[in-house]
mmCIF file of C-alpha atoms and ligand atoms in Angstrom:
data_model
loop_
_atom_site.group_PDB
_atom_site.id
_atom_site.type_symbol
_atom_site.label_atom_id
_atom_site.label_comp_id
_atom_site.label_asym_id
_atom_site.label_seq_id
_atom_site.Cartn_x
_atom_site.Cartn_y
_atom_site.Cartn_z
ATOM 1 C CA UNK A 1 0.000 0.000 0.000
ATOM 2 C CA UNK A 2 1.418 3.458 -1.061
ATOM 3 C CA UNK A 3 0.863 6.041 1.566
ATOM 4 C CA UNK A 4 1.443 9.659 1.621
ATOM 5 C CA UNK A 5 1.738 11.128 4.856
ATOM 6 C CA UNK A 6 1.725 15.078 6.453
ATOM 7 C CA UNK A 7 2.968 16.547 9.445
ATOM 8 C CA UNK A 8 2.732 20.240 10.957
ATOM 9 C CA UNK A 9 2.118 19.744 14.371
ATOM 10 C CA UNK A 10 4.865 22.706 15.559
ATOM 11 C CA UNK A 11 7.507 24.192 13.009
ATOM 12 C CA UNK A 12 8.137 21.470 10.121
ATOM 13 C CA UNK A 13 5.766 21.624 7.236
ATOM 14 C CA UNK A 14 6.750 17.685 6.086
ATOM 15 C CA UNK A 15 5.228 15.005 3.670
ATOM 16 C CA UNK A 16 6.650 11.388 2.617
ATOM 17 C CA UNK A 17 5.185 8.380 0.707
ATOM 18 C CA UNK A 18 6.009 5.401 2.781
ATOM 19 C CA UNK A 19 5.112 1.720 1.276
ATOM 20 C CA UNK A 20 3.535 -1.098 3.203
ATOM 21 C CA UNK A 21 4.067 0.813 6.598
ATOM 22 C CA UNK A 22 8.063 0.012 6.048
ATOM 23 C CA UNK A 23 9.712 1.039 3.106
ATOM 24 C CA UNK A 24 10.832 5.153 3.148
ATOM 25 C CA UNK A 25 9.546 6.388 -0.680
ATOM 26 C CA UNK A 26 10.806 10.205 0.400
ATOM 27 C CA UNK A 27 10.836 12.137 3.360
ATOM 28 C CA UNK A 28 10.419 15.951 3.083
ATOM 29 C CA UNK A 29 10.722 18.417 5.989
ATOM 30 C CA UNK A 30 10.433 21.794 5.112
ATOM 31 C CA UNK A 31 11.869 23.890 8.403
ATOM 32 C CA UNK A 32 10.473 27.124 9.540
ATOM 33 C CA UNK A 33 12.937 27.271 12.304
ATOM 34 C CA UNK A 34 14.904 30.758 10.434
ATOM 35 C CA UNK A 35 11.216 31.932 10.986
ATOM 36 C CA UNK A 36 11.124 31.114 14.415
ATOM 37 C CA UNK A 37 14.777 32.042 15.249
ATOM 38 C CA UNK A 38 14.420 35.610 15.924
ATOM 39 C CA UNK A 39 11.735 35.582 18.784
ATOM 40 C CA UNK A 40 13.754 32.418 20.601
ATOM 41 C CA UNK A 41 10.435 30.177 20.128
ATOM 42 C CA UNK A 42 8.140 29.130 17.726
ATOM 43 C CA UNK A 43 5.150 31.740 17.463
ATOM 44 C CA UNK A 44 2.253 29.695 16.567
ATOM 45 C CA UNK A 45 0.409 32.085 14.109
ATOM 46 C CA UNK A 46 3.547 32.518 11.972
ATOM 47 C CA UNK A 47 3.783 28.430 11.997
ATOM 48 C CA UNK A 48 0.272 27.925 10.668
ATOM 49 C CA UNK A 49 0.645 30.981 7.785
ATOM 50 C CA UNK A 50 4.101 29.624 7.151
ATOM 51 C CA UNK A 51 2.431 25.994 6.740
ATOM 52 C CA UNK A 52 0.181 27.282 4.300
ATOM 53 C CA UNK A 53 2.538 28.355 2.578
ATOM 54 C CA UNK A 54 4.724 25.458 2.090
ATOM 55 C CA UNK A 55 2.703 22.125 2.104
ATOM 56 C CA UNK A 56 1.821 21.937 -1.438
ATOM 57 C CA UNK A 57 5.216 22.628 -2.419
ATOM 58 C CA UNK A 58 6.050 20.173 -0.010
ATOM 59 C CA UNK A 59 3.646 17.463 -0.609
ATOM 60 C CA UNK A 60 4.325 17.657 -4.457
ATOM 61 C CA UNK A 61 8.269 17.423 -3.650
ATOM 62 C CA UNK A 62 7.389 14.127 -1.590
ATOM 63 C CA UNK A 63 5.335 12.546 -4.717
ATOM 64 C CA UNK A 64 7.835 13.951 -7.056
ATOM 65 C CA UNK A 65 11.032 12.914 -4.968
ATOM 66 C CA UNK A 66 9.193 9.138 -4.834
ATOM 67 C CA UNK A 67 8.296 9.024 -8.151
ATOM 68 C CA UNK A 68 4.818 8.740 -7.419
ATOM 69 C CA UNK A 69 1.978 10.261 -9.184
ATOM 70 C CA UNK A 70 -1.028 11.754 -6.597
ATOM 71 C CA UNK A 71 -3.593 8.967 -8.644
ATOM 72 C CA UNK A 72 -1.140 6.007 -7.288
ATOM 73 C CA UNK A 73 -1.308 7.372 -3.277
ATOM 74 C CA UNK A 74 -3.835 4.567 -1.491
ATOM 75 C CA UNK A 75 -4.190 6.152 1.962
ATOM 76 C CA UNK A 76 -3.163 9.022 3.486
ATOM 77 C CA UNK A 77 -1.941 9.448 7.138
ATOM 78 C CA UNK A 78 -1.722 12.433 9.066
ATOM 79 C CA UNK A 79 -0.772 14.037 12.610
ATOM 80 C CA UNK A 80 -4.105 14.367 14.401
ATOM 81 C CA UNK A 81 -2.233 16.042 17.234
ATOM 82 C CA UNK A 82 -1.118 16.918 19.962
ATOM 83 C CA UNK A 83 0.426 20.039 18.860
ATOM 84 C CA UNK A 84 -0.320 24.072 17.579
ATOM 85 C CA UNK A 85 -3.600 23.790 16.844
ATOM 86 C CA UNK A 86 -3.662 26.356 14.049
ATOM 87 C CA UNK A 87 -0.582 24.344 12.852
ATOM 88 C CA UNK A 88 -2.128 20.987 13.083
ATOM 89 C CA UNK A 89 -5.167 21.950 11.114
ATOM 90 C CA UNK A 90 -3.253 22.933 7.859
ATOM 91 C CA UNK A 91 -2.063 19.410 7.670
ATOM 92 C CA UNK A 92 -5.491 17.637 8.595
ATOM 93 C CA UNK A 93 -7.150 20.175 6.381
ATOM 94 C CA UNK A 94 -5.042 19.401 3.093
ATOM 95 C CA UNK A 95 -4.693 15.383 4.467
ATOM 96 C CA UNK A 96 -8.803 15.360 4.177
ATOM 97 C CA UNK A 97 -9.094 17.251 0.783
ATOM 98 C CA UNK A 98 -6.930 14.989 -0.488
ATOM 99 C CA UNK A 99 -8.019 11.879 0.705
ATOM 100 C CA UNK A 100 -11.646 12.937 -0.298
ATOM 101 C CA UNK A 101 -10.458 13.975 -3.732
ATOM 102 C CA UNK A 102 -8.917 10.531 -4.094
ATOM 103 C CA UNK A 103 -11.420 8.822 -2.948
ATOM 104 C CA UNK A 104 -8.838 6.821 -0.378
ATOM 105 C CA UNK A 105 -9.151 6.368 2.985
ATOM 106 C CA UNK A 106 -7.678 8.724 5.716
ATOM 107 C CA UNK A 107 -5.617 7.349 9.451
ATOM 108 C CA UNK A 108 -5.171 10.218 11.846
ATOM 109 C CA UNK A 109 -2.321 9.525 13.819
ATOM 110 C CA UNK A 110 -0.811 10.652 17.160
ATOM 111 C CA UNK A 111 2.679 12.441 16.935
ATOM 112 C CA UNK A 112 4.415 9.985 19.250
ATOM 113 C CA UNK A 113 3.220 6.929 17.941
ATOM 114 C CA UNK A 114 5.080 8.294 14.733
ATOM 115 C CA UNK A 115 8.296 8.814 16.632
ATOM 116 C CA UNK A 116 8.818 5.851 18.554
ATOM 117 C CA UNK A 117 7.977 3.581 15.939
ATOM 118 C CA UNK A 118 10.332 5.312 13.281
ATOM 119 C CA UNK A 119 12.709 2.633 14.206
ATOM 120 C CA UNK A 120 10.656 -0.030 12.453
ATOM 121 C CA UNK A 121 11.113 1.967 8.944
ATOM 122 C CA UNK A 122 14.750 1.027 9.193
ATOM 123 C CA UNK A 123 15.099 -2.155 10.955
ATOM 124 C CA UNK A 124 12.975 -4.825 12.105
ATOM 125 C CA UNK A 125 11.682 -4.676 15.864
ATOM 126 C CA UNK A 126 9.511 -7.013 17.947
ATOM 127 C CA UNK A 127 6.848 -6.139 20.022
ATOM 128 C CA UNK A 128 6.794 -5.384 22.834
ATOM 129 C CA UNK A 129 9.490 -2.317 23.591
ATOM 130 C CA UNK A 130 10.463 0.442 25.944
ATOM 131 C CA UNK A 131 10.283 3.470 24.355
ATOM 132 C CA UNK A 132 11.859 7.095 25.678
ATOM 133 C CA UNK A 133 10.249 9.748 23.495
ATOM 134 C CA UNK A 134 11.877 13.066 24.024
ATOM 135 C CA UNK A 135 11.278 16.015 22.160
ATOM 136 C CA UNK A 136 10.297 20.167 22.651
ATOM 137 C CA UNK A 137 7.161 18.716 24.208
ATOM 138 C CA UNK A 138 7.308 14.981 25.703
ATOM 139 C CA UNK A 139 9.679 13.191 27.944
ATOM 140 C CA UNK A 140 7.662 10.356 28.414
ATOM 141 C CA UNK A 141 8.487 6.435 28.991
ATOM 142 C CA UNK A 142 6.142 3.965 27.400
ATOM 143 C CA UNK A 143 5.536 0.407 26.987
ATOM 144 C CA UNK A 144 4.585 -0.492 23.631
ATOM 145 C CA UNK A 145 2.933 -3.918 23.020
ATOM 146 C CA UNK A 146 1.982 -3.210 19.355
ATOM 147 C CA UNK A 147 0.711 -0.338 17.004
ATOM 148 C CA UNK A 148 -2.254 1.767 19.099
ATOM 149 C CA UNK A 149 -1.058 -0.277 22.453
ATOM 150 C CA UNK A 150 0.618 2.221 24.437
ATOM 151 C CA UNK A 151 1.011 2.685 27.870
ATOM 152 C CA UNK A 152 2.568 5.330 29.736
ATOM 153 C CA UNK A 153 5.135 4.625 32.569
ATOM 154 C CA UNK A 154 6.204 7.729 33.388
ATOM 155 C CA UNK A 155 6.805 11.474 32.182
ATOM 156 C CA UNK A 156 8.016 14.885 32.855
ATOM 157 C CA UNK A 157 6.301 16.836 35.611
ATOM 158 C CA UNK A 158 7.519 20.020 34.488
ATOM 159 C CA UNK A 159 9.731 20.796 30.822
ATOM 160 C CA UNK A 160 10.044 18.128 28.130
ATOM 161 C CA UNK A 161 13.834 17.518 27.898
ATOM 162 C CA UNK A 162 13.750 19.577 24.491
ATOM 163 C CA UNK A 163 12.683 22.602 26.362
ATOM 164 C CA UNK A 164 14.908 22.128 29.345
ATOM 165 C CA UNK A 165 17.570 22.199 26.400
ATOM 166 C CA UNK A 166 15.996 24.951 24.496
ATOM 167 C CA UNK A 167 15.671 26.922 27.710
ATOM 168 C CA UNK A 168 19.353 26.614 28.854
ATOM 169 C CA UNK A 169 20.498 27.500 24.977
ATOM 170 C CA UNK A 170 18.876 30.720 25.622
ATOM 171 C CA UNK A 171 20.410 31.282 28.999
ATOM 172 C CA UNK A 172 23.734 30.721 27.543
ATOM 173 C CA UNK A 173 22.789 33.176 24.744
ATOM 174 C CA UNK A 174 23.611 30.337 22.179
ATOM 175 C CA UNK A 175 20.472 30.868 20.123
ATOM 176 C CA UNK A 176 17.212 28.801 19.166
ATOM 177 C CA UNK A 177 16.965 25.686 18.859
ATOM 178 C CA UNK A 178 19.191 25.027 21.392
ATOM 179 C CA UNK A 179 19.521 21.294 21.739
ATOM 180 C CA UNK A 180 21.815 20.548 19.294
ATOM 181 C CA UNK A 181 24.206 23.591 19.641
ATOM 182 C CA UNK A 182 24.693 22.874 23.786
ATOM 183 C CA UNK A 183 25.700 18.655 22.446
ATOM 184 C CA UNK A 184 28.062 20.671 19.907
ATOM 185 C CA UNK A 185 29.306 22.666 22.688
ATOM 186 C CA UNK A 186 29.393 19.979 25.343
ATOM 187 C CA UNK A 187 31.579 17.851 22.972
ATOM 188 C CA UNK A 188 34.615 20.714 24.021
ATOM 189 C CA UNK A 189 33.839 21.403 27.567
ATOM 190 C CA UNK A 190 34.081 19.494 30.786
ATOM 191 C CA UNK A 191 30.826 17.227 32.054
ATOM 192 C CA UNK A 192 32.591 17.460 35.956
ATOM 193 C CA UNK A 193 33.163 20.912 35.838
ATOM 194 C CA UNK A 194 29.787 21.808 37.411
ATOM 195 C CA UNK A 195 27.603 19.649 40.081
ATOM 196 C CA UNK A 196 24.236 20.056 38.433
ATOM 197 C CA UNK A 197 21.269 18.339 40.159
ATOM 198 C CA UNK A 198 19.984 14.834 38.901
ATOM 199 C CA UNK A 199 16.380 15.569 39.545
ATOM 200 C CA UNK A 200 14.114 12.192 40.239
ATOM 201 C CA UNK A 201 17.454 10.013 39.739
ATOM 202 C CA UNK A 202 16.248 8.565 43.373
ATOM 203 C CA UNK A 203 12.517 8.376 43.428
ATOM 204 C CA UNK A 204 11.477 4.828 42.864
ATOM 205 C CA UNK A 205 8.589 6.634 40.283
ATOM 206 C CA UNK A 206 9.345 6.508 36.567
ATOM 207 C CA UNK A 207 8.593 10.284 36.503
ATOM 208 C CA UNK A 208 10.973 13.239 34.965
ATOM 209 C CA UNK A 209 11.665 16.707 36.146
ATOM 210 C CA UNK A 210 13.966 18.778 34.014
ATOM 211 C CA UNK A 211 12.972 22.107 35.724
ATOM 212 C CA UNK A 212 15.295 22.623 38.286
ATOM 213 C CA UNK A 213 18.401 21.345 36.416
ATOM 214 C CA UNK A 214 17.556 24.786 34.217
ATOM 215 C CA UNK A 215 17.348 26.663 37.732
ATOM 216 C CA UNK A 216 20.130 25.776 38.711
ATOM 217 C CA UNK A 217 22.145 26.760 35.587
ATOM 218 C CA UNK A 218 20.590 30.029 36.047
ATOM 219 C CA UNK A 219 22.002 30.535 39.550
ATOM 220 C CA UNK A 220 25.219 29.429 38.837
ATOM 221 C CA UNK A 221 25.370 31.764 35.903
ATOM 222 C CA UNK A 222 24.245 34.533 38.869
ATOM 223 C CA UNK A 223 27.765 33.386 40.298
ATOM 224 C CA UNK A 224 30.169 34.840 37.205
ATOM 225 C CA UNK A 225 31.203 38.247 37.895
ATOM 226 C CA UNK A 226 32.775 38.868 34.693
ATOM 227 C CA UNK A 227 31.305 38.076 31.130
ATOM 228 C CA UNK A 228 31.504 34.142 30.487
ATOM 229 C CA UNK A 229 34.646 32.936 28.533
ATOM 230 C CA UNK A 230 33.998 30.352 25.598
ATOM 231 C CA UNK A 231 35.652 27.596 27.438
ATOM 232 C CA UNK A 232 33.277 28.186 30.959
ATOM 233 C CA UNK A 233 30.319 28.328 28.293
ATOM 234 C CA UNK A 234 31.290 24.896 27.147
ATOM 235 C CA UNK A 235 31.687 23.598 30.513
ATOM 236 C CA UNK A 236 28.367 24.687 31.714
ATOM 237 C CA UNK A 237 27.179 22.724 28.368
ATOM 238 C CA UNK A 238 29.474 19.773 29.253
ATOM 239 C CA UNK A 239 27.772 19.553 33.227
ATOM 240 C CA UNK A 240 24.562 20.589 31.907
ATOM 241 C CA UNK A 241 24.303 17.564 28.989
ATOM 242 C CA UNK A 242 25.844 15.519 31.782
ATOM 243 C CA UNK A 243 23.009 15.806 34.173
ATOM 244 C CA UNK A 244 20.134 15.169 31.240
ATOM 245 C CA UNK A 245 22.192 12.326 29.888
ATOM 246 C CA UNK A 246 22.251 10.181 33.424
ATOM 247 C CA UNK A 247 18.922 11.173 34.201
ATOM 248 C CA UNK A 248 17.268 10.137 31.001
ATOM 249 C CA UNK A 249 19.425 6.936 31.015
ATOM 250 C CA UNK A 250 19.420 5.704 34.328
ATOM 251 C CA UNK A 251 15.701 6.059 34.650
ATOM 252 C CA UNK A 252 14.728 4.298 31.578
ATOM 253 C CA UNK A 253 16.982 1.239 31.687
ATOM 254 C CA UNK A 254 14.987 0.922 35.447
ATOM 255 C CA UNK A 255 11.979 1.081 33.360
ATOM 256 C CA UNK A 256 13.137 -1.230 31.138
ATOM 257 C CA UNK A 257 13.681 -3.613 34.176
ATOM 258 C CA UNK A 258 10.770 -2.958 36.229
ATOM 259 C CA UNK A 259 8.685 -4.344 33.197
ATOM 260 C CA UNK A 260 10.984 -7.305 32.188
ATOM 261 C CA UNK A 261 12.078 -5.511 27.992
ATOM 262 C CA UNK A 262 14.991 -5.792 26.596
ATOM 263 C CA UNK A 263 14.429 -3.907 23.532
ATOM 264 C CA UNK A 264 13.940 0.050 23.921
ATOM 265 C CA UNK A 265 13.717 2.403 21.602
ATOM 266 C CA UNK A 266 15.187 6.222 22.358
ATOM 267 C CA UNK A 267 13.169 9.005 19.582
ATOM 268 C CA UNK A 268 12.248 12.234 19.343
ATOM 269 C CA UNK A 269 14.551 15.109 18.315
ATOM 270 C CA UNK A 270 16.314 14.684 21.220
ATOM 271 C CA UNK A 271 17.458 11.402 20.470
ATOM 272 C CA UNK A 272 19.546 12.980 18.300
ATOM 273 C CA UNK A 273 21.845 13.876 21.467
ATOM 274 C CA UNK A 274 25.557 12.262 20.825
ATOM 275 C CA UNK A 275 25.294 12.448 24.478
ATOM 276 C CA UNK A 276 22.372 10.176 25.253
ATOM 277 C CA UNK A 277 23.935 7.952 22.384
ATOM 278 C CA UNK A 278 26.790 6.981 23.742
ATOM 279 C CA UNK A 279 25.422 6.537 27.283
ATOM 280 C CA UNK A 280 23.085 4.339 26.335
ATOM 281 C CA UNK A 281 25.590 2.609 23.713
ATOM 282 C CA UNK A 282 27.833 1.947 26.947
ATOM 283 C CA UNK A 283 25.105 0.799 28.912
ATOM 284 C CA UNK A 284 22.663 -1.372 27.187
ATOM 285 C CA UNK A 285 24.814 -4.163 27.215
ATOM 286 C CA UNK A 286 25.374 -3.881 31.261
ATOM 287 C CA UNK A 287 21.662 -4.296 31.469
ATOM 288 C CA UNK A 288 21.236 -6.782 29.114
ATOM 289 C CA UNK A 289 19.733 -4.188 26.973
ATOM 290 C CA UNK A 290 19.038 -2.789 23.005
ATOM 291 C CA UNK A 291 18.803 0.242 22.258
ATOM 292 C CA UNK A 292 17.114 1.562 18.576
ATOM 293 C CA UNK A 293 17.664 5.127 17.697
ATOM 294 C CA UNK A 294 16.398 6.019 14.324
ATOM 295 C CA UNK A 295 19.112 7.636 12.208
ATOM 296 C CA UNK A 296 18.528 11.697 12.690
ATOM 297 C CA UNK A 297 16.656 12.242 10.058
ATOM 298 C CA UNK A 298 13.858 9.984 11.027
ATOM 299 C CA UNK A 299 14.831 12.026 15.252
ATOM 300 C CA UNK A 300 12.918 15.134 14.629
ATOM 301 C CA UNK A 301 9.435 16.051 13.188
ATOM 302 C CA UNK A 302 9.305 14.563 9.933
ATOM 303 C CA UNK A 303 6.211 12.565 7.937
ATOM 304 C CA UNK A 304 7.794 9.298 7.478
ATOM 305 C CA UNK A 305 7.209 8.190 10.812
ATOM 306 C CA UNK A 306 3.380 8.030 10.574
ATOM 307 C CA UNK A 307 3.672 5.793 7.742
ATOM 308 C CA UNK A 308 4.245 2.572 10.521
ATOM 309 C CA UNK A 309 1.140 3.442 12.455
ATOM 310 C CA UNK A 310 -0.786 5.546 9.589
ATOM 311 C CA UNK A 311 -0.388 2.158 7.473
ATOM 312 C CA UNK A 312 -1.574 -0.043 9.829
ATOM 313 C CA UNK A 313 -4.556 1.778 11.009
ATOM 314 C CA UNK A 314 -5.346 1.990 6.907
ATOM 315 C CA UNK A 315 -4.760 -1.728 6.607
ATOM 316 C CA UNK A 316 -7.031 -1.903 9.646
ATOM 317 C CA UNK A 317 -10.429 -0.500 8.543
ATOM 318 C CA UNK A 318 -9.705 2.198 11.442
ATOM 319 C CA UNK A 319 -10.205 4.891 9.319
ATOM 320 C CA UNK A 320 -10.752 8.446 10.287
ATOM 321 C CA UNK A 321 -13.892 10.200 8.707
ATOM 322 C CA UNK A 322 -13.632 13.610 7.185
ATOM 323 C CA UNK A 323 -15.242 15.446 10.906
ATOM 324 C CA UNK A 324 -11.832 14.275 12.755
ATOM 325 C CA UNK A 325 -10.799 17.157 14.590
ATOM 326 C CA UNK A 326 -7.358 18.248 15.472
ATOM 327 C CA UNK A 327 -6.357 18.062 19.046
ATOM 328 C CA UNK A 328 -3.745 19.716 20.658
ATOM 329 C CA UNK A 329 -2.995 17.518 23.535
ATOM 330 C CA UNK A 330 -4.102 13.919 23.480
ATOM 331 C CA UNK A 331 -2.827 11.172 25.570
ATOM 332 C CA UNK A 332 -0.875 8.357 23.622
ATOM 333 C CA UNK A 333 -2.712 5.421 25.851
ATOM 334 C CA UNK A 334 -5.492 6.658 23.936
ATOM 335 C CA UNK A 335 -4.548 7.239 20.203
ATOM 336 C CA UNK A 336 -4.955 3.391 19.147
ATOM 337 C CA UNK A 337 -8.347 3.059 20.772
ATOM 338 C CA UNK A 338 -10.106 6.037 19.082
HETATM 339 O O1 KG4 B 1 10.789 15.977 17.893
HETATM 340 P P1 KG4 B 1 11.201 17.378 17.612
HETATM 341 O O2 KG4 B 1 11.892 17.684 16.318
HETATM 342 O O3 KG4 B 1 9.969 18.350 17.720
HETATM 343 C C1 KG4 B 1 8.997 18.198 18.698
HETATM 344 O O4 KG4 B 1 8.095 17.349 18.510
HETATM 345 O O5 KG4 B 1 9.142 18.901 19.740
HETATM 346 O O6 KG4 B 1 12.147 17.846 18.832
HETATM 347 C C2 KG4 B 1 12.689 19.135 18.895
HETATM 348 C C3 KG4 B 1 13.566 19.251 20.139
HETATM 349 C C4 KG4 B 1 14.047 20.685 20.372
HETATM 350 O O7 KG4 B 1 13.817 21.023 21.716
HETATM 351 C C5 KG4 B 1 15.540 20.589 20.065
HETATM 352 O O8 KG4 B 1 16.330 21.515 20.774
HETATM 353 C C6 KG4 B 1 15.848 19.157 20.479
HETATM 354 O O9 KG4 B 1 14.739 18.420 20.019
HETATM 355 N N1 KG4 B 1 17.089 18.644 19.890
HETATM 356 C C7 KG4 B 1 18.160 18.257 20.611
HETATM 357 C C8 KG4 B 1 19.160 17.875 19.688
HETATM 358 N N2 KG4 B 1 18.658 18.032 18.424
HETATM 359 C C9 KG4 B 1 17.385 18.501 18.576
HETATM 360 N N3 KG4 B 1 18.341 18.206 21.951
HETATM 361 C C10 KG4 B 1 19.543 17.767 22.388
HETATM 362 N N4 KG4 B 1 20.546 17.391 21.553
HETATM 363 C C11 KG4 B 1 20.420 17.433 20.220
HETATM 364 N N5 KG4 B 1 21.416 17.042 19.414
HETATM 365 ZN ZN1 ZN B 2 8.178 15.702 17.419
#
């Protein structure tokens, strides 16, 4: 089955054609984030304008770069949420004229679901799995027994680790996004050089709190008296990335354990981190452990991903009508059952 699929749930207008739920046709993102740059966030009028802008461009680059025509497209998948709202409905919009116009059935999908299973476009992966989604919005642990069989195990009680990132970026006046610039800089500094907290390392929950690690970058940066020199900038990275890093790690190999997987699976932009990588390259096997990170381009928002779930769902008969709403936050536990 040939299936086109959209995202726009935040700042990435993006469109692929994905066969049989496993083969990658293309993968288009177009980023707004040059947009975005300037106000340190993503502004969610200018995302939605900026989406209407770019997804037919972007949809016909998908077809075009899969050397598909719009008549061969037998489904279509799309993010259903959670996300912008204005955002999300210029992708559910164009998904249900098309899919109306084509007379083919239509999955609405839930953001996660795309990103942790983006593994199974590149490699094959039993059920069931930990998964560690991390991203500008989630840090959230989940047990996944199949497609639309989620449950969640834990999450953040405050900022996602993306926004703990994004937040500290700012503080550091490194720019937006932030993630990836701090695990540039982190690369040159020193991870002992500060003692930054390891919030939740010791509650027996399965929870996250990113919050104070932020804080207390914040207060130590109260401590300078002079401007900050490149090298105590990378440090502060170096400690900072440190703290995240153990966190994340330590907390989901326990989840791992607690519910008897071996198999986890680490997505979301985040798990783009070299960081969180290597930690969990040098700790799987202690644990008994394998880890699946899809390859960074299949890490951050992209269209691909829904073509696991948005594929099976099709295959399924659980098709969404043309009244499906978009919903800015939905729990995952709940996106298989709707
Ligand atoms: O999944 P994603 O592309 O969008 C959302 O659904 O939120 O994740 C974006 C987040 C941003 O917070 C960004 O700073 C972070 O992923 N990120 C990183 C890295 N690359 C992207 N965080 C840490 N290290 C990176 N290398
Ligand atoms: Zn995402």
């Amino acid at each position: 089955m040939l299936v086109l699929c959209i995202e726009s749930s935040c700042d990435e207008t993006a469109a692929a054609v994905v066969r049989d739920g496993r083969e990658l046709l293309s993968n288009v993102v177009a980023s707004q984030v040059d947009v975005h740059a300037r106000y340190g966030g993503v502004v969610p009028e200018l995302a939605s304008r900026k989406h209407v802008e770019a997804i037919s461009v972007v949809v016909n680059s998908a077809l075009e770069a899969a050397s598909v025509s719009l008549a061969r497209i037998e489904g279509i998948g799309v993010t259903r949420g959670p996300g912008l709202v204005g955002a999300l409905l210029v992708g559910l919009s164009t998904a249900k004229a098309l899919a109306w116009g084509l007379g083919v059935p239509l999955a609405a999908v839930h953001h996660m679901e795309g990103h942790i299973l983006a593994p199974l476009l590149e490699a094959p992966l039993e059920f069931p799995f930990l998964a560690l989604a991390v991203s500008g919005g989630h840090s959230h642990l989940y047990r996944v027994d199949g497609i639309g069989r989620y449950r969640t195990l834990g999450q953040t009680l405050d900022d996602a680790a993306g926004e703990a990132y994004d937040k500290v970026a700012k503080l550091l006046g490194l720019g937006y996004p932030g993630g990836a610039l701090i695990d540039r800089l982190a690369a040159q500094g020193n991870p002992e050089a500060v003692a930054f907290p390891r919030p939740m390392l010791h509650k027996k929950n399965l929870d996250f709190s990113f919050s104070g690690i932020k804080t207390a970058v914040l207060q130590h940066l109260g401590t300078y008296q002079q401007p900050l020199e490149d090298q105590q900038i990378a440090d502060i990275a170096a400690s900072f990335q440190a703290a995240m890093v153990e966190v994340l790690t330590r907390k989901t190999l326990r989840a791992a354990e607690q519910e008897g997987l071996a198999r986890i699976v680490v997505a979301g932009g985040v798990a783009c981190n070299s960081g969180l990588r290597a930690q969990f390259g040098a700790l799987a096997a202690e644990h008994g452990a394998k880890v699946y990170f899809p390859s960074p381009a299949l890490c951050g928002d992209n269209a691909a991903m829904l073509g696991v779930p948005a594929n099976y769902y099709l295959e399924n008969g659980r098709h969404a009508t043309n009244l499906v709403n978009a919903l800015s936050s939905w729990t995952l536990d709940m996106a298989g059952a709707d």
